[in-house]
Amino acid sequence: QVQLVESGGGVVQPGGSLRLSCAASGFTFSSYGMHWVRQAPGKGLEWVAFIRYDGSNKYYADSVKGRFTISRDNSKNTLYLQMNSLRAEDTAVYYCAKDIGITIFWWGQGTLVTVSS
Amino acid sequence: QSALTQPASVSGSPGQSITISCTGTSSDVGSYNLVSWYQQHPGKAPKLMIYEGSKRPSGVSNRFSGSKSGNTASLTISGLQAEDEADYYCCSYAGSSTLGVVFGGGTKLTVL
């Protein structure tokens, strides 16, 4: 059974940094691309970033480009999202998700990031 | 990376059918057969209901179906049940320039 467990969320001041992790199990992590998707409180889903199965290519939404970095460690079955220069509008639940053929098939339960002074 | 357009809300009575539309452009929905639909109950993670426009993952009821015409995709739920009340989001591949995906704004389904 696919399991994706996010961690690392919390409260951070504007301008600060945070690193999210996503521990994957139940599938061959190194064979699949992975996404980060976020959802601001009471709002819709927003795609954040995607990384290919081997980490060779990374893609970002315009809203986070230059501030966020997606990465992965296939030896640890873990996906990361390094978030820098955080803004109030980055406040959201962040989900990691498994990709199959450019479709998000499985979602984690999410971790809440709050950017506030 | 503009969001896809969905109606904010739809409603129907138990047993009826409803359809949720999702309008994109010729750069996303219109160019690729890569539209997916997600169901999200309050406080829960989204769940995949339809992928590649009309395919159902294992375990999803055949009351859920998807289609596409031009730049607009649609999700139809037949035989509405109380547990279908949720938010529904469409999603499409956004093209090779970004290799990302774009979501619709979401539709709140109310079962009367």
PDB file of N, CA, C and O in Angstrom, chain A residues 35 37 39 43-47 50 52 59-62 95 101-105 107-109, chain B residues 1 34 36 38 40 44-48 51-52 57 89 93 98-105:
ATOM      1  N   HIS A  35       5.535  15.127  -6.837  1.00  0.00           N
ATOM      2  CA  HIS A  35       5.078  16.509  -6.809  1.00  0.00           C
ATOM      3  C   HIS A  35       4.953  17.015  -5.376  1.00  0.00           C
ATOM      4  O   HIS A  35       4.767  16.241  -4.444  1.00  0.00           O
ATOM      5  N   VAL A  37       2.221  19.832  -3.796  1.00  0.00           N
ATOM      6  CA  VAL A  37       1.013  20.618  -4.070  1.00  0.00           C
ATOM      7  C   VAL A  37       0.601  21.260  -2.750  1.00  0.00           C
ATOM      8  O   VAL A  37       0.717  20.637  -1.703  1.00  0.00           O
ATOM      9  N   GLN A  39      -2.278  23.898  -0.445  1.00  0.00           N
ATOM     10  CA  GLN A  39      -3.659  24.355  -0.340  1.00  0.00           C
ATOM     11  C   GLN A  39      -3.740  25.356   0.808  1.00  0.00           C
ATOM     12  O   GLN A  39      -3.624  24.980   1.975  1.00  0.00           O
ATOM     13  N   LYS A  43      -8.939  27.499   0.593  1.00  0.00           N
ATOM     14  CA  LYS A  43      -8.738  27.758  -0.833  1.00  0.00           C
ATOM     15  C   LYS A  43      -8.543  26.454  -1.609  1.00  0.00           C
ATOM     16  O   LYS A  43      -8.617  25.359  -1.047  1.00  0.00           O
ATOM     17  N   GLY A  44      -8.297  26.591  -2.905  1.00  0.00           N
ATOM     18  CA  GLY A  44      -8.131  25.436  -3.767  1.00  0.00           C
ATOM     19  C   GLY A  44      -6.705  24.912  -3.799  1.00  0.00           C
ATOM     20  O   GLY A  44      -5.817  25.404  -3.096  1.00  0.00           O
ATOM     21  N   LEU A  45      -6.501  23.905  -4.637  1.00  0.00           N
ATOM     22  CA  LEU A  45      -5.196  23.269  -4.770  1.00  0.00           C
ATOM     23  C   LEU A  45      -4.312  24.076  -5.713  1.00  0.00           C
ATOM     24  O   LEU A  45      -4.777  24.604  -6.729  1.00  0.00           O
ATOM     25  N   GLU A  46      -3.031  24.146  -5.381  1.00  0.00           N
ATOM     26  CA  GLU A  46      -2.052  24.841  -6.220  1.00  0.00           C
ATOM     27  C   GLU A  46      -0.818  23.954  -6.375  1.00  0.00           C
ATOM     28  O   GLU A  46      -0.166  23.612  -5.387  1.00  0.00           O
ATOM     29  N   TRP A  47      -0.484  23.608  -7.602  1.00  0.00           N
ATOM     30  CA  TRP A  47       0.721  22.837  -7.867  1.00  0.00           C
ATOM     31  C   TRP A  47       1.940  23.691  -7.543  1.00  0.00           C
ATOM     32  O   TRP A  47       1.976  24.877  -7.879  1.00  0.00           O
ATOM     33  N   PHE A  50       7.649  19.771  -9.254  1.00  0.00           N
ATOM     34  CA  PHE A  50       7.734  18.377  -9.702  1.00  0.00           C
ATOM     35  C   PHE A  50       9.195  18.021  -9.910  1.00  0.00           C
ATOM     36  O   PHE A  50       9.987  18.842 -10.378  1.00  0.00           O
ATOM     37  N   ARG A  52      11.643  14.712 -11.464  1.00  0.00           N
ATOM     38  CA  ARG A  52      11.639  13.418 -12.152  1.00  0.00           C
ATOM     39  C   ARG A  52      12.162  12.315 -11.235  1.00  0.00           C
ATOM     40  O   ARG A  52      12.786  12.580 -10.214  1.00  0.00           O
ATOM     41  N   TYR A  59      10.833  21.176 -11.878  1.00  0.00           N
ATOM     42  CA  TYR A  59       9.961  22.196 -12.456  1.00  0.00           C
ATOM     43  C   TYR A  59       9.193  22.869 -11.327  1.00  0.00           C
ATOM     44  O   TYR A  59       8.814  22.198 -10.354  1.00  0.00           O
ATOM     45  N   TYR A  60       8.946  24.182 -11.480  1.00  0.00           N
ATOM     46  CA  TYR A  60       8.350  24.960 -10.404  1.00  0.00           C
ATOM     47  C   TYR A  60       7.232  25.854 -10.909  1.00  0.00           C
ATOM     48  O   TYR A  60       7.264  26.340 -12.044  1.00  0.00           O
ATOM     49  N   ALA A  61       6.260  26.107 -10.034  1.00  0.00           N
ATOM     50  CA  ALA A  61       5.264  27.138 -10.309  1.00  0.00           C
ATOM     51  C   ALA A  61       5.943  28.500 -10.255  1.00  0.00           C
ATOM     52  O   ALA A  61       6.901  28.703  -9.505  1.00  0.00           O
ATOM     53  N   ASP A  62       5.437  29.437 -11.037  1.00  0.00           N
ATOM     54  CA  ASP A  62       6.022  30.781 -11.066  1.00  0.00           C
ATOM     55  C   ASP A  62       6.018  31.418  -9.680  1.00  0.00           C
ATOM     56  O   ASP A  62       6.923  32.186  -9.339  1.00  0.00           O
ATOM     57  N   TYR A  95       1.171  19.131   0.450  1.00  0.00           N
ATOM     58  CA  TYR A  95       1.030  17.705   0.185  1.00  0.00           C
ATOM     59  C   TYR A  95       2.156  17.222  -0.732  1.00  0.00           C
ATOM     60  O   TYR A  95       2.478  17.908  -1.727  1.00  0.00           O
ATOM     61  N   GLY A 101       2.706   8.979 -15.091  1.00  0.00           N
ATOM     62  CA  GLY A 101       2.339   9.504 -16.397  1.00  0.00           C
ATOM     63  C   GLY A 101       1.760  10.905 -16.367  1.00  0.00           C
ATOM     64  O   GLY A 101       0.788  11.205 -17.050  1.00  0.00           O
ATOM     65  N   ILE A 102       2.351  11.770 -15.579  1.00  0.00           N
ATOM     66  CA  ILE A 102       1.934  13.164 -15.407  1.00  0.00           C
ATOM     67  C   ILE A 102       0.505  13.241 -14.861  1.00  0.00           C
ATOM     68  O   ILE A 102      -0.290  14.108 -15.221  1.00  0.00           O
ATOM     69  N   THR A 103       0.172  12.314 -14.012  1.00  0.00           N
ATOM     70  CA  THR A 103      -1.075  12.346 -13.247  1.00  0.00           C
ATOM     71  C   THR A 103      -0.705  12.126 -11.783  1.00  0.00           C
ATOM     72  O   THR A 103       0.087  11.241 -11.471  1.00  0.00           O
ATOM     73  N   ILE A 104      -1.276  12.932 -10.904  1.00  0.00           N
ATOM     74  CA  ILE A 104      -1.048  12.750  -9.466  1.00  0.00           C
ATOM     75  C   ILE A 104      -1.970  11.646  -9.003  1.00  0.00           C
ATOM     76  O   ILE A 104      -3.190  11.828  -8.945  1.00  0.00           O
ATOM     77  N   PHE A 105      -1.371  10.498  -8.672  1.00  0.00           N
ATOM     78  CA  PHE A 105      -2.177   9.322  -8.326  1.00  0.00           C
ATOM     79  C   PHE A 105      -2.421   9.191  -6.833  1.00  0.00           C
ATOM     80  O   PHE A 105      -3.479   8.754  -6.410  1.00  0.00           O
ATOM     81  N   TRP A 107      -1.723  10.852  -2.755  1.00  0.00           N
ATOM     82  CA  TRP A 107      -1.431  12.031  -1.972  1.00  0.00           C
ATOM     83  C   TRP A 107      -1.088  11.626  -0.539  1.00  0.00           C
ATOM     84  O   TRP A 107      -1.672  10.677   0.001  1.00  0.00           O
ATOM     85  N   GLY A 108      -0.183  12.368   0.064  1.00  0.00           N
ATOM     86  CA  GLY A 108       0.035  12.227   1.486  1.00  0.00           C
ATOM     87  C   GLY A 108      -1.067  12.960   2.240  1.00  0.00           C
ATOM     88  O   GLY A 108      -1.984  13.528   1.632  1.00  0.00           O
ATOM     89  N   GLN A 109      -0.968  12.982   3.560  1.00  0.00           N
ATOM     90  CA  GLN A 109      -1.988  13.644   4.383  1.00  0.00           C
ATOM     91  C   GLN A 109      -1.699  15.124   4.592  1.00  0.00           C
ATOM     92  O   GLN A 109      -2.553  15.854   5.076  1.00  0.00           O
TER      93      GLN A 109
ATOM     94  N   GLN B   1       0.647  29.950 -16.307  1.00  0.00           N
ATOM     95  CA  GLN B   1       0.036  28.884 -15.532  1.00  0.00           C
ATOM     96  C   GLN B   1      -1.296  29.345 -14.939  1.00  0.00           C
ATOM     97  O   GLN B   1      -1.478  29.418 -13.708  1.00  0.00           O
ATOM     98  N   LEU B  34      -4.844  14.397 -20.644  1.00  0.00           N
ATOM     99  CA  LEU B  34      -4.248  14.213 -19.320  1.00  0.00           C
ATOM    100  C   LEU B  34      -5.004  15.020 -18.269  1.00  0.00           C
ATOM    101  O   LEU B  34      -4.410  15.671 -17.420  1.00  0.00           O
ATOM    102  N   SER B  36      -7.350  15.014 -15.024  1.00  0.00           N
ATOM    103  CA  SER B  36      -7.714  14.177 -13.887  1.00  0.00           C
ATOM    104  C   SER B  36      -8.683  14.943 -12.993  1.00  0.00           C
ATOM    105  O   SER B  36      -8.773  16.168 -13.060  1.00  0.00           O
ATOM    106  N   TYR B  38     -10.279  15.058  -8.870  1.00  0.00           N
ATOM    107  CA  TYR B  38     -10.040  14.688  -7.481  1.00  0.00           C
ATOM    108  C   TYR B  38     -11.229  15.064  -6.621  1.00  0.00           C
ATOM    109  O   TYR B  38     -11.851  16.105  -6.815  1.00  0.00           O
ATOM    110  N   GLN B  40     -12.310  15.768  -2.645  1.00  0.00           N
ATOM    111  CA  GLN B  40     -11.728  16.110  -1.353  1.00  0.00           C
ATOM    112  C   GLN B  40     -12.823  16.377  -0.331  1.00  0.00           C
ATOM    113  O   GLN B  40     -13.592  17.318  -0.486  1.00  0.00           O
ATOM    114  N   LYS B  44      -9.483  16.328   4.681  1.00  0.00           N
ATOM    115  CA  LYS B  44      -8.839  15.134   4.125  1.00  0.00           C
ATOM    116  C   LYS B  44      -7.998  15.480   2.904  1.00  0.00           C
ATOM    117  O   LYS B  44      -8.156  16.548   2.303  1.00  0.00           O
ATOM    118  N   ALA B  45      -7.107  14.542   2.552  1.00  0.00           N
ATOM    119  CA  ALA B  45      -6.324  14.711   1.335  1.00  0.00           C
ATOM    120  C   ALA B  45      -7.197  14.425   0.113  1.00  0.00           C
ATOM    121  O   ALA B  45      -8.167  13.665   0.199  1.00  0.00           O
ATOM    122  N   PRO B  46      -6.858  15.020  -1.019  1.00  0.00           N
ATOM    123  CA  PRO B  46      -7.610  14.713  -2.246  1.00  0.00           C
ATOM    124  C   PRO B  46      -7.460  13.239  -2.622  1.00  0.00           C
ATOM    125  O   PRO B  46      -6.473  12.593  -2.283  1.00  0.00           O
ATOM    126  N   LYS B  47      -8.458  12.746  -3.370  1.00  0.00           N
ATOM    127  CA  LYS B  47      -8.453  11.363  -3.850  1.00  0.00           C
ATOM    128  C   LYS B  47      -8.714  11.377  -5.350  1.00  0.00           C
ATOM    129  O   LYS B  47      -9.633  12.043  -5.825  1.00  0.00           O
ATOM    130  N   LEU B  48      -7.893  10.625  -6.093  1.00  0.00           N
ATOM    131  CA  LEU B  48      -8.052  10.548  -7.540  1.00  0.00           C
ATOM    132  C   LEU B  48      -9.325   9.779  -7.897  1.00  0.00           C
ATOM    133  O   LEU B  48      -9.510   8.640  -7.447  1.00  0.00           O
ATOM    134  N   TYR B  51      -8.704   9.705 -14.298  1.00  0.00           N
ATOM    135  CA  TYR B  51      -7.448  10.131 -14.883  1.00  0.00           C
ATOM    136  C   TYR B  51      -7.478   9.907 -16.388  1.00  0.00           C
ATOM    137  O   TYR B  51      -8.318   9.163 -16.903  1.00  0.00           O
ATOM    138  N   GLU B  52      -6.574  10.562 -17.081  1.00  0.00           N
ATOM    139  CA  GLU B  52      -6.534  10.537 -18.550  1.00  0.00           C
ATOM    140  C   GLU B  52      -7.920  10.766 -19.137  1.00  0.00           C
ATOM    141  O   GLU B  52      -8.323  10.095 -20.097  1.00  0.00           O
ATOM    142  N   PRO B  57      -9.570   4.833 -11.556  1.00  0.00           N
ATOM    143  CA  PRO B  57      -8.640   3.967 -10.818  1.00  0.00           C
ATOM    144  C   PRO B  57      -9.413   2.820 -10.171  1.00  0.00           C
ATOM    145  O   PRO B  57     -10.628   2.905  -9.954  1.00  0.00           O
ATOM    146  N   TYR B  89     -11.972  18.831  -7.796  1.00  0.00           N
ATOM    147  CA  TYR B  89     -10.985  19.620  -8.524  1.00  0.00           C
ATOM    148  C   TYR B  89     -10.595  18.909  -9.819  1.00  0.00           C
ATOM    149  O   TYR B  89     -10.338  17.700  -9.808  1.00  0.00           O
ATOM    150  N   TYR B  93      -2.358  18.506 -17.385  1.00  0.00           N
ATOM    151  CA  TYR B  93      -0.971  18.745 -17.751  1.00  0.00           C
ATOM    152  C   TYR B  93      -0.910  20.120 -18.418  1.00  0.00           C
ATOM    153  O   TYR B  93      -1.780  20.480 -19.216  1.00  0.00           O
ATOM    154  N   THR B  98       6.461  23.908 -19.098  1.00  0.00           N
ATOM    155  CA  THR B  98       6.555  23.898 -17.634  1.00  0.00           C
ATOM    156  C   THR B  98       6.699  22.487 -17.078  1.00  0.00           C
ATOM    157  O   THR B  98       7.254  22.305 -16.013  1.00  0.00           O
ATOM    158  N   LEU B  99       6.154  21.513 -17.818  1.00  0.00           N
ATOM    159  CA  LEU B  99       6.071  20.122 -17.341  1.00  0.00           C
ATOM    160  C   LEU B  99       5.415  20.036 -15.979  1.00  0.00           C
ATOM    161  O   LEU B  99       5.657  19.123 -15.218  1.00  0.00           O
ATOM    162  N   GLY B 100       4.612  21.030 -15.649  1.00  0.00           N
ATOM    163  CA  GLY B 100       3.852  20.971 -14.416  1.00  0.00           C
ATOM    164  C   GLY B 100       2.402  20.694 -14.725  1.00  0.00           C
ATOM    165  O   GLY B 100       2.038  20.348 -15.844  1.00  0.00           O
ATOM    166  N   VAL B 101       1.579  20.829 -13.720  1.00  0.00           N
ATOM    167  CA  VAL B 101       0.147  20.656 -13.885  1.00  0.00           C
ATOM    168  C   VAL B 101      -0.550  21.902 -13.378  1.00  0.00           C
ATOM    169  O   VAL B 101       0.011  22.692 -12.633  1.00  0.00           O
ATOM    170  N   VAL B 102      -1.802  22.073 -13.806  1.00  0.00           N
ATOM    171  CA  VAL B 102      -2.610  23.210 -13.377  1.00  0.00           C
ATOM    172  C   VAL B 102      -3.947  22.688 -12.885  1.00  0.00           C
ATOM    173  O   VAL B 102      -4.517  21.748 -13.466  1.00  0.00           O
ATOM    174  N   PHE B 103      -4.431  23.252 -11.786  1.00  0.00           N
ATOM    175  CA  PHE B 103      -5.691  22.839 -11.183  1.00  0.00           C
ATOM    176  C   PHE B 103      -6.803  23.829 -11.492  1.00  0.00           C
ATOM    177  O   PHE B 103      -6.556  25.017 -11.744  1.00  0.00           O
ATOM    178  N   GLY B 104      -8.023  23.327 -11.427  1.00  0.00           N
ATOM    179  CA  GLY B 104      -9.183  24.200 -11.422  1.00  0.00           C
ATOM    180  C   GLY B 104      -9.378  24.766 -10.028  1.00  0.00           C
ATOM    181  O   GLY B 104      -8.756  24.315  -9.065  1.00  0.00           O
ATOM    182  N   GLY B 105     -10.260  25.748  -9.919  1.00  0.00           N
ATOM    183  CA  GLY B 105     -10.488  26.399  -8.645  1.00  0.00           C
ATOM    184  C   GLY B 105     -11.325  25.589  -7.666  1.00  0.00           C
ATOM    185  O   GLY B 105     -11.412  25.954  -6.485  1.00  0.00           O
TER     186      GLY B 105
END
